[in-house]
Short mmCIF file of C-alpha atoms in Angstrom, two decimals:
data_model
loop_
_atom_site.label_atom_id
_atom_site.label_comp_id
_atom_site.label_asym_id
_atom_site.label_seq_id
_atom_site.Cartn_x
_atom_site.Cartn_y
_atom_site.Cartn_z
CA UNK A 180 -26.59 19.86 32.46
CA UNK A 181 -27.29 18.47 28.96
CA UNK A 182 -25.71 15.09 28.27
CA UNK A 183 -23.30 15.12 25.30
CA UNK A 184 -24.47 13.44 22.14
CA UNK A 185 -22.50 10.70 20.37
CA UNK A 186 -21.19 13.22 17.87
CA UNK A 187 -19.89 15.47 20.70
CA UNK A 188 -17.82 12.72 22.33
CA UNK A 189 -14.66 11.49 20.67
CA UNK A 190 -14.65 7.73 20.01
CA UNK A 191 -12.15 5.68 22.00
CA UNK A 192 -9.17 4.01 20.36
CA UNK A 193 -10.85 0.62 20.76
CA UNK A 194 -14.01 1.79 18.98
CA UNK A 195 -11.93 3.23 16.12
CA UNK A 196 -9.94 0.00 15.69
CA UNK A 197 -13.05 -2.20 15.74
CA UNK A 198 -14.95 0.14 13.39
CA UNK A 199 -12.02 0.28 10.97
CA UNK A 200 -11.61 -3.52 10.92
CA UNK A 201 -15.31 -4.26 10.38
CA UNK A 202 -15.71 -1.53 7.74
CA UNK A 203 -12.57 -2.64 5.87
CA UNK A 204 -13.80 -6.25 5.79
CA UNK A 205 -17.19 -5.15 4.44
CA UNK A 206 -15.49 -3.06 1.74
CA UNK A 207 -13.18 -5.97 0.84
CA UNK A 208 -16.04 -8.45 0.38
CA UNK A 209 -17.88 -6.08 -1.97
CA UNK A 210 -14.87 -4.96 -4.05
CA UNK A 211 -12.76 -8.15 -4.09
CA UNK A 212 -13.51 -9.11 -7.74
CA UNK A 213 -12.04 -5.75 -8.80
CA UNK A 214 -8.90 -6.51 -6.79
CA UNK A 215 -8.56 -9.93 -8.43
CA UNK A 216 -8.96 -8.33 -11.87
CA UNK A 217 -6.28 -5.79 -10.96
CA UNK A 218 -3.82 -8.53 -9.95
CA UNK A 219 -4.42 -10.51 -13.16
CA UNK A 220 -3.88 -7.40 -15.31
CA UNK A 221 -0.74 -6.49 -13.37
CA UNK A 222 0.95 -9.87 -13.88
CA UNK A 223 -0.10 -10.11 -17.53
CA UNK A 224 3.00 -10.02 -19.72
CA UNK A 225 5.18 -11.57 -17.04
CA UNK A 226 4.94 -15.08 -18.50
CA UNK A 227 4.10 -16.40 -21.98
CA UNK A 228 0.36 -17.13 -22.15
CA UNK A 229 0.07 -20.72 -23.34
CA UNK A 230 -3.71 -20.74 -22.99
CA UNK A 231 -4.10 -17.89 -25.46
CA UNK A 232 -6.20 -15.90 -22.97
CA UNK A 233 -5.52 -12.18 -22.81
CA UNK A 234 -7.28 -9.94 -20.35
CA UNK A 235 -8.67 -6.64 -21.66
CA UNK A 236 -10.15 -4.02 -19.37
CA UNK A 237 -11.89 -4.38 -16.05
CA UNK A 238 -15.18 -5.91 -17.14
CA UNK A 239 -13.39 -8.01 -19.76
CA UNK A 240 -11.05 -9.47 -17.15
CA UNK A 241 -13.87 -10.20 -14.71
CA UNK A 242 -16.01 -11.77 -17.46
CA UNK A 243 -13.10 -13.85 -18.82
CA UNK A 244 -12.17 -15.10 -15.35
CA UNK A 245 -15.77 -16.06 -14.57
CA UNK A 246 -16.18 -17.89 -17.88
CA UNK A 247 -12.84 -19.73 -17.97
CA UNK A 248 -12.21 -20.44 -14.29
CA UNK A 249 -15.63 -20.03 -12.68
CA UNK A 250 -17.26 -17.14 -10.79
CA UNK A 251 -15.75 -18.24 -7.47
CA UNK A 252 -12.27 -17.56 -8.86
CA UNK A 253 -13.07 -13.86 -8.50
CA UNK A 254 -13.04 -14.43 -4.75
CA UNK A 255 -9.93 -16.61 -4.60
CA UNK A 256 -7.84 -15.34 -1.70
CA UNK A 257 -10.76 -13.64 0.07
CA UNK A 258 -10.09 -15.33 3.46
CA UNK A 259 -6.51 -14.02 3.36
CA UNK A 260 -7.88 -10.65 2.25
CA UNK A 261 -10.17 -10.49 5.29
CA UNK A 262 -7.31 -11.57 7.56
CA UNK A 263 -5.29 -8.75 6.02
CA UNK A 264 -7.96 -6.16 6.78
CA UNK A 265 -8.35 -7.36 10.36
CA UNK A 266 -4.60 -7.20 11.03
CA UNK A 267 -3.76 -4.30 8.72
CA UNK A 268 -6.59 -1.82 8.07
CA UNK A 269 -7.82 -1.91 11.66
CA UNK A 270 -4.41 -0.64 12.80
CA UNK A 271 -3.50 1.81 10.04
CA UNK A 272 -6.93 3.50 10.11
CA UNK A 273 -7.97 2.87 13.70
CA UNK A 274 -4.73 4.23 15.19
CA UNK A 275 -4.40 7.21 12.83
CA UNK A 276 -6.16 9.81 15.02
CA UNK A 277 -4.33 8.72 18.18
CA UNK A 278 -0.91 8.79 16.51
CA UNK A 279 -1.78 12.13 14.92
CA UNK A 280 -2.46 13.55 18.40
CA UNK A 281 0.92 12.20 19.53
CA UNK A 282 2.72 14.12 16.76
CA UNK A 283 0.72 17.31 17.40
CA UNK A 284 2.61 19.80 19.59
CA UNK A 285 0.90 21.28 22.62
CA UNK A 286 0.53 24.77 21.17
CA UNK A 287 -1.31 23.57 18.02
CA UNK A 288 -5.08 23.94 18.14
CA UNK A 289 -5.51 21.68 15.08
CA UNK A 290 -3.11 19.03 13.73
CA UNK A 291 -0.72 20.33 11.09
CA UNK A 292 -0.16 18.71 7.70
CA UNK A 293 3.16 17.42 9.02
CA UNK A 294 1.42 15.71 11.94
CA UNK A 295 -1.09 14.10 9.58
CA UNK A 296 1.65 12.81 7.24
CA UNK A 297 3.76 11.54 10.17
CA UNK A 298 0.75 9.66 11.53
CA UNK A 299 0.06 8.13 8.12
CA UNK A 300 3.70 7.05 7.74
CA UNK A 301 3.80 5.51 11.21
CA UNK A 302 0.53 3.57 11.19
CA UNK A 303 1.03 2.43 7.59
CA UNK A 304 4.55 1.17 8.29
CA UNK A 305 3.62 -0.73 11.44
CA UNK A 306 0.57 -2.31 9.82
CA UNK A 307 2.57 -3.56 6.80
CA UNK A 308 5.04 -5.54 8.93
CA UNK A 309 2.18 -7.16 10.87
CA UNK A 310 -0.05 -7.92 7.88
CA UNK A 311 2.51 -8.79 5.16
CA UNK A 312 2.05 -12.62 5.30
CA UNK A 313 -1.67 -12.20 4.56
CA UNK A 314 -0.81 -9.97 1.58
CA UNK A 315 1.60 -12.56 0.14
CA UNK A 316 -0.97 -15.37 0.40
CA UNK A 317 -3.78 -13.20 -0.99
CA UNK A 318 -1.80 -12.20 -4.08
CA UNK A 319 -0.54 -15.76 -4.73
CA UNK A 320 -4.07 -17.18 -4.58
CA UNK A 321 -5.49 -14.42 -6.80
CA UNK A 322 -2.73 -14.88 -9.38
CA UNK A 323 -2.68 -18.68 -9.71
CA UNK A 324 -4.57 -20.23 -12.61
CA UNK A 325 -5.18 -23.81 -13.71
CA UNK A 326 -5.41 -22.86 -17.40
CA UNK A 327 -1.70 -23.09 -18.21
CA UNK A 328 -1.45 -26.87 -17.80
CA UNK A 329 0.08 -26.50 -14.36
CA UNK A 330 -1.29 -27.82 -11.11
CA UNK A 331 -2.25 -24.92 -8.81
CA UNK A 332 0.44 -24.25 -6.24
CA UNK A 333 -2.02 -23.92 -3.37
CA UNK A 334 -5.36 -25.54 -2.54
CA UNK A 335 -6.45 -22.95 -0.01
CA UNK A 336 -5.45 -20.15 2.34
CA UNK A 337 -3.86 -22.15 5.16
CA UNK A 338 -2.30 -24.56 2.66
CA UNK A 339 -0.62 -21.53 1.06
CA UNK A 340 0.76 -20.33 4.40
CA UNK A 341 2.18 -23.80 5.09
CA UNK A 342 3.67 -24.42 1.64
CA UNK A 343 5.30 -20.98 1.42
CA UNK A 344 6.83 -21.36 4.89
CA UNK A 345 8.07 -24.95 4.36
CA UNK A 346 9.13 -25.04 0.68
CA UNK A 347 10.54 -21.52 0.38
CA UNK A 348 11.24 -20.24 3.89
CA UNK A 349 9.41 -18.66 6.77
CA UNK A 350 10.87 -15.33 5.67
CA UNK A 351 9.12 -15.73 2.31
CA UNK A 352 5.86 -14.85 4.05
CA UNK A 353 7.35 -11.35 4.27
CA UNK A 354 8.45 -11.37 0.63
CA UNK A 355 7.89 -8.03 -1.06
CA UNK A 356 7.79 -6.12 2.22
CA UNK A 357 9.90 -3.29 0.75
CA UNK A 358 7.64 -2.46 -2.23
CA UNK A 359 4.55 -3.13 -0.12
CA UNK A 360 5.88 -0.82 2.57
CA UNK A 361 6.48 1.87 -0.07
CA UNK A 362 3.04 1.29 -1.57
CA UNK A 363 1.19 1.33 1.73
CA UNK A 364 3.06 4.32 3.10
CA UNK A 365 1.99 6.17 -0.06
CA UNK A 366 -1.56 4.80 0.21
CA UNK A 367 -1.91 5.47 3.92
CA UNK A 368 -0.58 9.03 3.75
CA UNK A 369 -2.47 9.94 0.58
CA UNK A 370 -5.70 8.17 1.50
CA UNK A 371 -6.04 9.26 5.12
CA UNK A 372 -4.50 12.73 4.76
CA UNK A 373 -6.52 13.54 1.60
CA UNK A 374 -9.73 12.27 3.21
CA UNK A 375 -8.97 14.20 6.39
CA UNK A 376 -8.16 17.45 4.54
CA UNK A 377 -11.07 17.14 2.11
CA UNK A 378 -13.60 16.38 4.83
CA UNK A 379 -12.26 19.22 6.98
CA UNK A 380 -12.42 21.73 4.11
CA UNK A 381 -15.98 20.76 3.18
CA UNK A 382 -17.22 21.02 6.75
CA UNK A 383 -15.21 24.13 7.68
CA UNK A 384 -16.39 26.06 4.61
CA UNK A 385 -19.96 24.85 5.21
CA UNK A 386 -20.15 23.24 1.76
CA UNK A 387 -21.38 19.97 3.26
CA UNK A 388 -22.29 18.87 6.77
CA UNK A 389 -20.24 16.17 8.49
CA UNK A 390 -22.47 13.37 7.20
CA UNK A 391 -22.73 10.71 4.50
CA UNK A 392 -22.49 12.97 1.36
CA UNK A 393 -19.38 14.66 2.78
CA UNK A 394 -17.79 11.31 3.67
CA UNK A 395 -18.66 9.88 0.24
CA UNK A 396 -17.12 12.77 -1.75
CA UNK A 397 -14.01 12.91 0.46
CA UNK A 398 -13.47 9.16 0.11
CA UNK A 399 -13.86 9.27 -3.69
CA UNK A 400 -11.29 12.05 -4.08
CA UNK A 401 -8.92 10.23 -1.73
CA UNK A 402 -9.31 7.04 -3.81
CA UNK A 403 -8.29 8.77 -7.05
CA UNK A 404 -5.26 10.53 -5.55
CA UNK A 405 -4.14 7.31 -3.85
CA UNK A 406 -4.39 5.21 -7.02
CA UNK A 407 -2.44 7.72 -9.08
CA UNK A 408 0.49 7.89 -6.67
CA UNK A 409 0.65 4.24 -5.60
CA UNK A 410 0.21 2.43 -8.94
CA UNK A 411 3.93 1.91 -9.82
CA UNK A 412 4.77 0.53 -6.37
CA UNK A 413 1.62 -1.61 -6.43
CA UNK A 414 2.49 -3.28 -9.75
CA UNK A 415 6.10 -3.96 -8.69
CA UNK A 416 4.85 -5.36 -5.38
CA UNK A 417 2.42 -7.72 -7.12
CA UNK A 418 5.03 -8.94 -9.63
CA UNK A 419 7.69 -9.50 -6.96
CA UNK A 420 5.38 -11.27 -4.49
CA UNK A 421 3.96 -13.55 -7.18
CA UNK A 422 7.37 -14.46 -8.69
CA UNK A 423 8.88 -17.91 -8.08
CA UNK A 424 12.15 -18.04 -6.10
CA UNK A 425 15.09 -16.74 -8.13
CA UNK A 426 13.16 -14.95 -10.88
CA UNK A 427 14.04 -11.52 -9.53
CA UNK A 428 17.12 -11.01 -7.37
CA UNK A 429 15.73 -7.84 -5.81
CA UNK A 430 12.90 -5.36 -5.95
CA UNK A 431 14.89 -2.84 -8.08
CA UNK A 432 15.77 -5.70 -10.46
CA UNK A 433 12.08 -6.53 -10.80
CA UNK A 434 11.28 -2.89 -11.60
CA UNK A 435 14.13 -2.61 -14.15
CA UNK A 436 13.08 -5.86 -15.87
CA UNK A 437 9.55 -4.52 -16.23
CA UNK A 438 10.85 -1.24 -17.62
CA UNK A 439 13.15 -2.88 -20.19
CA UNK A 440 10.75 -5.59 -21.35
CA UNK A 441 7.38 -3.81 -21.21
CA UNK A 442 8.10 -0.08 -21.01
CA UNK A 443 6.96 2.61 -18.55
CA UNK A 444 3.28 1.82 -19.13
CA UNK A 445 3.81 -1.50 -17.31
CA UNK A 446 3.89 0.40 -14.02
CA UNK A 447 0.30 1.48 -14.59
CA UNK A 448 -1.11 -1.91 -15.60
CA UNK A 449 -4.45 -2.50 -13.92
CA UNK A 450 -4.87 1.23 -13.20
CA UNK A 451 -8.60 1.32 -14.00
CA UNK A 452 -9.59 -1.66 -11.82
CA UNK A 453 -7.19 -0.40 -9.16
CA UNK A 454 -8.92 3.00 -9.18
CA UNK A 455 -12.41 1.49 -9.27
CA UNK A 456 -11.46 -0.80 -6.43
CA UNK A 457 -9.76 1.85 -4.30
CA UNK A 458 -12.44 4.48 -4.92
CA UNK A 459 -15.31 2.09 -4.17
CA UNK A 460 -13.38 0.54 -1.26
CA UNK A 461 -12.74 3.99 0.20
CA UNK A 462 -16.37 5.06 -0.17
CA UNK A 463 -17.73 1.88 1.46
CA UNK A 464 -15.07 1.78 4.16
CA UNK A 465 -15.09 5.46 5.21
CA UNK A 466 -18.88 5.85 5.12
CA UNK A 467 -19.29 2.61 7.12
CA UNK A 468 -16.44 3.62 9.45
CA UNK A 469 -17.97 7.00 10.29
CA UNK A 470 -21.47 5.57 10.82
CA UNK A 471 -20.26 2.58 12.83
CA UNK A 472 -18.21 4.82 15.13
CA UNK A 473 -21.31 6.92 15.85
CA UNK A 474 -23.51 3.90 16.50
CA UNK A 475 -20.95 2.29 18.81
CA UNK A 476 -20.60 5.56 20.73
CA UNK A 477 -24.39 5.79 21.08
CA UNK A 478 -24.51 2.20 22.36
CA UNK A 479 -21.71 2.90 24.79
CA UNK A 480 -23.46 6.01 26.13
CA UNK A 481 -26.71 4.06 26.52
CA UNK A 482 -24.90 1.39 28.55
CA UNK A 483 -23.14 4.06 30.66
CA UNK A 484 -26.46 5.81 31.38
CA UNK A 485 -28.11 2.51 32.30
CA UNK A 486 -25.36 1.71 34.79
#
């Protein structure tokens, strides 16, 4: 009897969770400056700019930040970002296949679109509630600047957790959960379902084999679709999370204030860096995720054969 290869054996839930967490952290480290540029562009226009600095475009924002606040400012909030990926991406991506199987009825040979969407909704929702404090701290650290004559609110990641919990409230660590839940449900469903459908279509129609080029193209398409649908919720989430206590009474109030003061285009602020970040993040994460799963399965089979 021929032993099954790594590609013939389905990875375990543990391997998927570990692979997703490691791959998401790798993608975050590489694309984090784009995320910081996105946050700065999204909050631009919220407060009067006393320093006279105005961010223009992706490269312009990154260059301006590096010149005025130092290159390391591009990575402000990275520890919280990595904590977010470990607690968030590992669950929403790593559990997706298992939850999808749960929603698939017994008479279905392949998961339906409804099963895929239900899995994306479930894993995305659960992951948001667990990882929201890391999101709040990450955004606050990315947004704060010392150029406006104000002392930075936080000196580091754990200082931010402590100050938010003690000076605002412990519940403030979950501030913006509603728009973030909306954003991540959109992202999770669009990203994972689009990737899943695109990859399946390419392989099924024998356009590409189930390998790196297929994973790369599927991830890129998923990144564009995700950015387009999630941008309004992402901007509102960033504004609401970064706002001081009392500025906005609710998430809808935040959205209406943006609409009245800045117009509909405000909901797509930072779209280009958001797309560049999501597309590149998706490509790095999904390609790494697929390869890491295979390598871990090979290692596991080697250990099983040795024992």
